[in-house]
XYZ file of C-alpha atoms in Angstrom:
487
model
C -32.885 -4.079 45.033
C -30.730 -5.832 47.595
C -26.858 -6.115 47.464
C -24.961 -9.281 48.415
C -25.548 -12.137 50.774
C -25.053 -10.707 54.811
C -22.511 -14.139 55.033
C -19.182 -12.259 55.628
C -16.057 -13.866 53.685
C -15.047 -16.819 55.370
C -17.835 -16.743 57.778
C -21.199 -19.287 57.043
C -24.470 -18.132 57.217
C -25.437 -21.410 58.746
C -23.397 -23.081 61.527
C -23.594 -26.445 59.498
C -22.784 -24.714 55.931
C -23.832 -22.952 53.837
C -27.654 -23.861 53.160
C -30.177 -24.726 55.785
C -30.351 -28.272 57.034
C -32.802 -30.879 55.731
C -35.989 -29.888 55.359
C -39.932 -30.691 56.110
C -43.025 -28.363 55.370
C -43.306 -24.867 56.695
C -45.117 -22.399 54.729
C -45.644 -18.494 55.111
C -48.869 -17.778 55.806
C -50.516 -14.754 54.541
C -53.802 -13.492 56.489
C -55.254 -10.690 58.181
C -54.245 -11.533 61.563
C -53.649 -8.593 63.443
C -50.285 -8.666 65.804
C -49.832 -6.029 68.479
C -46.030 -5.400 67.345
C -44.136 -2.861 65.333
C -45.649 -4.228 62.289
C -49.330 -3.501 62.763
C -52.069 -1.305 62.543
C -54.837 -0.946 61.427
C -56.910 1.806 59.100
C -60.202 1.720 59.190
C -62.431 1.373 55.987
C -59.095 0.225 53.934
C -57.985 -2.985 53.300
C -55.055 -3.321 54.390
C -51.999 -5.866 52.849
C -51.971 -9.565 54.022
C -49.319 -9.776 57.185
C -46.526 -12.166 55.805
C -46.040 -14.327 58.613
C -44.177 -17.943 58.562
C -46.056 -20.231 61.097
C -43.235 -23.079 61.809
C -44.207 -26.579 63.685
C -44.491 -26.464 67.144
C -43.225 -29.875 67.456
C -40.053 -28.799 65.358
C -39.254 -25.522 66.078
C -39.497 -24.018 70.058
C -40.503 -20.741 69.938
C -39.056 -18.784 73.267
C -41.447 -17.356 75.644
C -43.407 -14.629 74.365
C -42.573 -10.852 76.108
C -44.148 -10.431 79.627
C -47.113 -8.010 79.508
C -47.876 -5.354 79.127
C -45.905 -6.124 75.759
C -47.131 -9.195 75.237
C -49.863 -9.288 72.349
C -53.564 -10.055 72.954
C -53.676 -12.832 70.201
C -50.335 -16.035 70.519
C -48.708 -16.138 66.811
C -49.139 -20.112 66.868
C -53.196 -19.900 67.735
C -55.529 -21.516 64.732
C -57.189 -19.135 62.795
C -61.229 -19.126 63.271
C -63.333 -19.008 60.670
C -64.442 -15.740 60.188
C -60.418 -14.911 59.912
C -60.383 -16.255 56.349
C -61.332 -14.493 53.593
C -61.130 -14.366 49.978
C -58.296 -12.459 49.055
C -55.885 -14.437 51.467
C -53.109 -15.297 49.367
C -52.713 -19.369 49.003
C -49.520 -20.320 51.788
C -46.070 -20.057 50.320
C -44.983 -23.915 51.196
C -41.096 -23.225 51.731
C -38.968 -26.249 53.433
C -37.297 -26.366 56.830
C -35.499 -28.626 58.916
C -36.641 -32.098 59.564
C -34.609 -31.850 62.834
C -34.279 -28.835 65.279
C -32.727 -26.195 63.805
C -29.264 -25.772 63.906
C -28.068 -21.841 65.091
C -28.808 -20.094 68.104
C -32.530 -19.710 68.134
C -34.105 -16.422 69.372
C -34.571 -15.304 72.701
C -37.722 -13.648 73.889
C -37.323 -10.041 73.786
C -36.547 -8.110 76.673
C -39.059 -5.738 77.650
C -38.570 -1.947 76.921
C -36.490 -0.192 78.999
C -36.445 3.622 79.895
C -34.135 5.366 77.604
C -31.116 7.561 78.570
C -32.146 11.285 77.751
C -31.567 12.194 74.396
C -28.512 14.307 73.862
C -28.603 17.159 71.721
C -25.958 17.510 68.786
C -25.702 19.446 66.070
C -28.386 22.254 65.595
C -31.054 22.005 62.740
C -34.386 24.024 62.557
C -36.646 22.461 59.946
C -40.733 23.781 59.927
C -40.571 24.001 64.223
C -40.611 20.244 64.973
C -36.682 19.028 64.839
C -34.649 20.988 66.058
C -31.106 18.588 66.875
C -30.350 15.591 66.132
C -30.440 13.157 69.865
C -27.806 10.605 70.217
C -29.150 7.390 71.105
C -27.264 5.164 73.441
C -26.076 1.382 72.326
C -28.923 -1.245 73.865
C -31.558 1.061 75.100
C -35.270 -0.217 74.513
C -37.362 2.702 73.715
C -39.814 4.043 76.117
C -43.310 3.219 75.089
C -45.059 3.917 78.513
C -46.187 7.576 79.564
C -46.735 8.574 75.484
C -50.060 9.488 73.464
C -52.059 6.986 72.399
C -51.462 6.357 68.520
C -53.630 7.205 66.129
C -55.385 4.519 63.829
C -55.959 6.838 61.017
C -53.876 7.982 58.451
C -55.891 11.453 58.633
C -54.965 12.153 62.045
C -51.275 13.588 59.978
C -53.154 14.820 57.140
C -53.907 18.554 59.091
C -53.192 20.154 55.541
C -53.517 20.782 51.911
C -49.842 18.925 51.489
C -50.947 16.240 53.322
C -54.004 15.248 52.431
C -52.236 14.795 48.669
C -50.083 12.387 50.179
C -52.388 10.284 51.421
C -54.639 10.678 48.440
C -51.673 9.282 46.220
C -50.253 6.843 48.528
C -53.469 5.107 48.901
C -53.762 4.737 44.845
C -50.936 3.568 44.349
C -50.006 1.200 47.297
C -49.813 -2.379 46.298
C -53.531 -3.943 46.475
C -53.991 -7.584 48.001
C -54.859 -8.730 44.380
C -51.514 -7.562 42.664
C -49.775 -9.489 45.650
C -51.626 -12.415 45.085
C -50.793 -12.476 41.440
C -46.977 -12.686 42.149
C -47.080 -15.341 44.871
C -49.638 -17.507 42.318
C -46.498 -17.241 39.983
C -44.023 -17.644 42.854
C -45.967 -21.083 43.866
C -46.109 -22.294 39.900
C -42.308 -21.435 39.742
C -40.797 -22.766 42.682
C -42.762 -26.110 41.522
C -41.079 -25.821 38.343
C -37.436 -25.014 39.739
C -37.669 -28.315 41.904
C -38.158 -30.609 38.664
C -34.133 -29.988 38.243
C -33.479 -28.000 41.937
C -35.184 -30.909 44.704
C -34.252 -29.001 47.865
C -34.818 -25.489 46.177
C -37.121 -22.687 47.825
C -37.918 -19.832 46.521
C -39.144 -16.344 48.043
C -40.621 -13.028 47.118
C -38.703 -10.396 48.792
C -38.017 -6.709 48.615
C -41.186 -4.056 47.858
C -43.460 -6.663 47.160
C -42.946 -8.229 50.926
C -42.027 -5.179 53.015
C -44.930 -3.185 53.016
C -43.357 -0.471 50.592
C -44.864 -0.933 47.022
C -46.769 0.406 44.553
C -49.190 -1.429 42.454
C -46.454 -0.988 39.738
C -44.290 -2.596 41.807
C -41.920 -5.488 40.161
C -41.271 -8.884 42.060
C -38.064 -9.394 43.610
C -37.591 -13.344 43.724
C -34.220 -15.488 46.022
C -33.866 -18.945 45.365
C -31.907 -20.652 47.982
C -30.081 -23.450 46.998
C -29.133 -26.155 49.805
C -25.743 -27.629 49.737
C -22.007 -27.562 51.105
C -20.716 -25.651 48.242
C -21.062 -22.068 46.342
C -23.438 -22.650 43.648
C -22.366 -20.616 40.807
C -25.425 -18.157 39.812
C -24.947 -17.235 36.547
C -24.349 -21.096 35.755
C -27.590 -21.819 38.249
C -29.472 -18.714 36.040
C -28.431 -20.275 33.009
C -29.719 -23.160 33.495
C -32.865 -21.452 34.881
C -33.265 -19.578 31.618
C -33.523 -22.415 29.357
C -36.073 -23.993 31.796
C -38.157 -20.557 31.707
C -38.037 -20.415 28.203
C -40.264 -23.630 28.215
C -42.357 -22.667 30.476
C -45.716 -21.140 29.114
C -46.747 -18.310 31.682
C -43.571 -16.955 31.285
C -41.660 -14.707 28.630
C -38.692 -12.407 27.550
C -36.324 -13.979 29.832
C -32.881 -12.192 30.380
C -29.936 -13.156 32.031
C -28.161 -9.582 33.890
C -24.626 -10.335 34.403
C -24.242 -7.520 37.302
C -22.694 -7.326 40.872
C -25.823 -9.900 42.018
C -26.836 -11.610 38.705
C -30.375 -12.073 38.262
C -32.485 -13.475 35.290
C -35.619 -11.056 34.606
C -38.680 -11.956 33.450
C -42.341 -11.217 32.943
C -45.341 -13.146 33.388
C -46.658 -13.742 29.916
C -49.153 -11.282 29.012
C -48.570 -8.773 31.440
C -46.061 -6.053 32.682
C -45.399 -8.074 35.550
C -42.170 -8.271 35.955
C -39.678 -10.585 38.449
C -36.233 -10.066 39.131
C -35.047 -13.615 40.365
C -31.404 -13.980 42.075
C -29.691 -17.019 43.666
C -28.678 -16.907 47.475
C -29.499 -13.392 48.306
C -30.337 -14.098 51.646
C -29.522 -10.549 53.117
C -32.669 -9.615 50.700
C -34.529 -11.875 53.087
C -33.580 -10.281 55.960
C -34.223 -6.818 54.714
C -37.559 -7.696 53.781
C -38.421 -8.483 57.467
C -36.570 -5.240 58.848
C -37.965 -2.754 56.372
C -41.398 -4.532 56.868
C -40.859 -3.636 60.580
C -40.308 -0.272 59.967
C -42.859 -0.069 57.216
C -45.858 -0.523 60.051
C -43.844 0.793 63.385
C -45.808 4.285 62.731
C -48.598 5.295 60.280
C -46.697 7.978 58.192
C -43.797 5.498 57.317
C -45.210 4.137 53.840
C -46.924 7.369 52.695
C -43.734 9.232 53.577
C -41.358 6.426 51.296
C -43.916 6.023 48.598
C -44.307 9.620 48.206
C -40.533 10.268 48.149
C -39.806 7.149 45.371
C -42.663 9.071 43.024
C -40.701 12.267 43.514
C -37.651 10.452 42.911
C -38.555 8.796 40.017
C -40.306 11.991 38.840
C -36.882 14.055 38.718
C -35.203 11.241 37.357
C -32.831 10.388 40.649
C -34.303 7.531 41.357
C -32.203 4.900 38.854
C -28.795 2.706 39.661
C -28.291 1.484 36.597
C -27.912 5.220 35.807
C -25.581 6.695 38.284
C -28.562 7.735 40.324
C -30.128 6.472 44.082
C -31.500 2.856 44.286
C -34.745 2.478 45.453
C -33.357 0.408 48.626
C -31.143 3.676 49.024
C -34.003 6.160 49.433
C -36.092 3.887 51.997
C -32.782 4.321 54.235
C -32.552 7.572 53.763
C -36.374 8.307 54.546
C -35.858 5.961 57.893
C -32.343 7.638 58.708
C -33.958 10.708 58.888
C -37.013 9.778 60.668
C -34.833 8.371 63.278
C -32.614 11.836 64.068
C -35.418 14.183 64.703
C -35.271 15.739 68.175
C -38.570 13.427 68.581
C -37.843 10.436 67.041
C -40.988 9.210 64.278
C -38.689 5.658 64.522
C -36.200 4.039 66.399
C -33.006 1.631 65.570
C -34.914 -1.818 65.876
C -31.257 -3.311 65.022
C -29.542 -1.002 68.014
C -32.915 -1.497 70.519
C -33.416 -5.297 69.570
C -30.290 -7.173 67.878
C -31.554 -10.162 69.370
C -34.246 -10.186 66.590
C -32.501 -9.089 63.798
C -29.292 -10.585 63.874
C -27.481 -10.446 60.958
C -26.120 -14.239 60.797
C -29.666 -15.799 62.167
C -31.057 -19.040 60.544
C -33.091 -18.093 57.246
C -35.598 -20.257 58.758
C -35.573 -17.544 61.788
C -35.810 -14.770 60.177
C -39.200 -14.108 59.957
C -39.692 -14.711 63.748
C -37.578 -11.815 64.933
C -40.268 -9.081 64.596
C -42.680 -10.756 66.536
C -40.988 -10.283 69.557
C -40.464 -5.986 69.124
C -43.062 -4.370 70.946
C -44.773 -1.683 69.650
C -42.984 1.728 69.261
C -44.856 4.738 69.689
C -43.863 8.197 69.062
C -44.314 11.364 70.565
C -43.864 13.303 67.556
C -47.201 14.100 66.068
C -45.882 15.954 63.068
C -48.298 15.699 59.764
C -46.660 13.989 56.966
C -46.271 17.158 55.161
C -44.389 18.310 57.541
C -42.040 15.483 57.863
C -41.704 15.326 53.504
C -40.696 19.448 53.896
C -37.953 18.223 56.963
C -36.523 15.440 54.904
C -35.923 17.486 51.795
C -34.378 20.129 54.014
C -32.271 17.727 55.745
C -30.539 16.601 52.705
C -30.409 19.830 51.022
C -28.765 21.856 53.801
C -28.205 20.100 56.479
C -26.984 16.885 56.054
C -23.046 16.790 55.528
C -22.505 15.164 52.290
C -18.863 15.139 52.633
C -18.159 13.977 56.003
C -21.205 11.543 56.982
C -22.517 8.429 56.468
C -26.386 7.450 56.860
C -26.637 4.858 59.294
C -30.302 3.261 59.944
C -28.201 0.482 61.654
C -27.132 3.517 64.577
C -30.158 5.674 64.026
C -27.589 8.507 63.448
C -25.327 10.032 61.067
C -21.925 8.101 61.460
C -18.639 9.932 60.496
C -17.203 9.490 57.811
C -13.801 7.605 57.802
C -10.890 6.810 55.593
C -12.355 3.117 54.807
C -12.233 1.882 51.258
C -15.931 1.647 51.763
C -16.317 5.491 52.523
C -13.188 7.126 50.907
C -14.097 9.288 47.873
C -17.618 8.229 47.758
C -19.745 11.178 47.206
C -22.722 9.907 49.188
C -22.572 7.221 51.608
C -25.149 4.960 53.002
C -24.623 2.166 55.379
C -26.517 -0.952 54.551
C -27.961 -2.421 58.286
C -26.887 -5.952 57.873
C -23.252 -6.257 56.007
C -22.372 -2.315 56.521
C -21.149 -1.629 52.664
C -22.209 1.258 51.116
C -25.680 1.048 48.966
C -25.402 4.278 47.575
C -22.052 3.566 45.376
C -23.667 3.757 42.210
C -23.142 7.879 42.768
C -20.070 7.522 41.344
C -20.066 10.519 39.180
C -19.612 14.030 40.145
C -22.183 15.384 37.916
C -24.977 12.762 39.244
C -24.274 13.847 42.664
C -24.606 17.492 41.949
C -27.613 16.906 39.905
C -29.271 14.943 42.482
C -28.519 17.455 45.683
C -29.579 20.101 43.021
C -33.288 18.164 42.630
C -33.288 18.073 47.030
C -33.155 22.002 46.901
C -34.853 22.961 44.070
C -37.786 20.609 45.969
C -37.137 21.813 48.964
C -37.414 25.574 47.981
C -40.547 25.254 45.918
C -42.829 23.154 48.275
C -41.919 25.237 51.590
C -43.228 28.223 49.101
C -46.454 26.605 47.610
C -47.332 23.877 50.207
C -48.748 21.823 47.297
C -47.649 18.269 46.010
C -48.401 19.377 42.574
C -45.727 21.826 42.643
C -43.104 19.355 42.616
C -44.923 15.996 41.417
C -47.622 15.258 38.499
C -50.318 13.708 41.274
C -52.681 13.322 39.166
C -50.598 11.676 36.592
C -49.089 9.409 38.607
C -52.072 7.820 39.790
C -53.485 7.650 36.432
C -50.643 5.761 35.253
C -50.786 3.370 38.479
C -54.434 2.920 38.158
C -53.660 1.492 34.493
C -50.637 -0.529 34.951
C -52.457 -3.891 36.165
């Protein structure tokens, strides 16, 4: 799902190397700790995922001051647990390895505390169902206001005012990853990454992508990174290779193949089951994106219903396919965010643009996962219901959006201009990825792809502003039939 490592040519990740220094225990810890950041909230009556959240020693790892109230949460990340915290379905910890000595990099400084923003400019006129109409035009650095706005609401139902809406949130809550399909893949992540360090020592492997973010479905496959630790390149396909003959020996694992593509991966499945795991070697901007989608995912209520919803529809009308000439999965989640970001009321900010302290693109791996902790929450003023915001987004792209001359930038929270960049020239749709700026979307390579696929956006766009029912453009029923059955 993710392209190549963010480690620009000639540039380390690490300021030692390539790999992380030596390591000692750290583990992710997965538990229903509630965090008052961009990444929480809380529904009630549902169970909600496990928060993924990598609990470092204090001894070995400073953590900066936390952000002076009112920002700063209720509940320190490095408390212990209490009892009545645990429960059942917490996933066992994902025991990684990190640096037996201080870590080596820049660590992260505490965030700065929200600042009032600029007033948003208007550009370029849209009207899309009475709730956005022109894009603003944020300005570089500027924390978002979170003071002097409505409370947020802790219910999904609060944006489900309507027919359309309520069948959103009827299919996004059967089909959202449950906290027992997660479990399953880190159990095989654990027996794995046991396995790999019988011939890898220093090896570490992590579940990324959907899985991770917040973004799945229970039909969701398992994006896997092992990070190898040394001075030089590994080579992957000789590193999968090897992998491969060690799978094939392995007896909770099956039909093993070796994809020789852009990123090579070996796929797999977990014997007896559909389960299936996409494992790549030194992938590390997947890493990163898990922790920046993730802090999207849970900055505002509507965000997961609104992507899972638009992957189904996606799917459904047969655009949603790379390997076919079609829009990646990690494609559409930017363009859902891009345009939740340009509304005349903002549903989402640029966390890159508003915090690059925390999601700096050449941080520590070992870092990573700290970033988020330190955004304060972001709350919006636009109370649009999610149907309202899924008719907007196919309208944006269907008339609006300028195929021809833009470029989708989640990075900016606005539609760049297209240039005359090897990256951007003759690319029929581009789409910047946040951390090394290339375009996602080149797999649109032919003309009759991209026609077909702005074709689907209008054709959508025309028939559910006409029958204001899910139905009318997606098999609801069908789709969560089919989830319901897949595990």
């Amino acid at each position: 799902m993710f392209p190549r490592s963010a480690a620009q040519r000639g540039r380390s990740a690490y300021r030692d190397g390539l790999y992380p220094p030596p390591p000692v225990p750290i583990c992710y810890d997965y538990n229903h700790q509630r965090l008052a950041v961009v990444n929480s909230f809380y529904v009630p009556e549902r169970e909600r995922l496990p928060t993924y959240e990598w609990k470092p020693y204090p001894a070995l790892f400073p953590v900066p001051p936390r952000v002076p109230a009112p920002y700063t949460p209720t509940t320190p990340n490095r408390r212990k647990r209490q009892n009545d915290e645990y429960s059942p379905h917490v996933v066992k910890r994902q025991r990684l390895e990190s640096p037996s000595h201080p870590l080596v990099g820049s660590p992260i400084p505490p965030a700065t505390p929200p600042r009032h923003p600029d007033q948003a400019v208007p550009g370029s006129s849209r009207s899309s169902f009475g709730f956005d109409s022109c894009y603003p035009s944020p300005r570089a650095h500027i924390h978002p206001q979170v003071n002097a706005v409505p409370e947020s609401s802790n219910s999904l139902q609060a944006y489900a005012k309507d027919k359309l809406s309520d069948q959103m949130v009827e299919l996004f809550e059967a089909c959202q990853q449950q906290t027992s399909d997660l479990a399953r893949k880190e159990t095989c992540r654990t027996r794995l990454q046991k396995d790999i360090q019988s011939i890898y020592a220093v090896a570490r492997l992590y579940l990324t992508g959907s899985s991770m973010n917040g973004l799945g479905c229970r039909s969701s496959d398992a994006d896997l990174c092992l990070v190898l630790k040394g001075n030089n390149r590994p080579d992957p396909i000789h590193v999968l290779t090897v992998l491969q003959r060690l799978f094939k020996s392995l007896s909770y694992v099956e039909r093993t193949q070796l994809i020789r593509a852009k990123v090579p991966i070996l796929r797999f499945r977990e014997k007896g089951s559909d389960l299936e795991f996409d494992l790549n070697i030194n992938n590390t901007v997947g890493i990163r994106n898990t922790f920046l989608l993730r802090s999207y995912a849970y900055a505002d209520l509507r965000i997961r219903p609104m992507i899972l919803v638009v992957k189904k529809w996606a799917r459904h009308n047969q655009i949603n396919d790379a390997s076919k000439g079609t829009l990646s999965s990690y494609t559409l989640v930017l363009m859902v965010l891009h345009y939740l970001q340009t509304l005349k009321e903002p549903v989402l900010p640029s966390l890159q643009r508003d915090y690059p302290e925390c999601f700096y693109a050449f941080l520590d791996i070992d870092v990573v996962p700290e970033g988020p902790k330190r955004v304060p929450p972001y709350i919006s003023t636009n109370q649009s219901s999610l149907g309202e915001l899924l008719l907007g987004f196919l309208k944006y792209y269907a008339t609006d959006f300028r195929w021809d001359k833009q470029v989708i930038s989640v990075r900016e929270a606005k539609a760049l201009p297209k240039n005359n960049s090897k990256e951007w020239r003759n690319k029929y749709i581009c789409v910047e990825e946040p951390f090394e700026k290339n375009n996602v979307a080149r797999a649109v390579h032919e003309k009759i792809k991209f026609d077909a696929i702005k074709a689907t956006f209008a054709e959508s766009c025309r028939i559910l502003q006409d029958r204001k029912d899910l139905n009318s453009i997606l098999p609801v029923r069908a789709i969560i039939n089919k989830e319901s059955c897949r595990r």
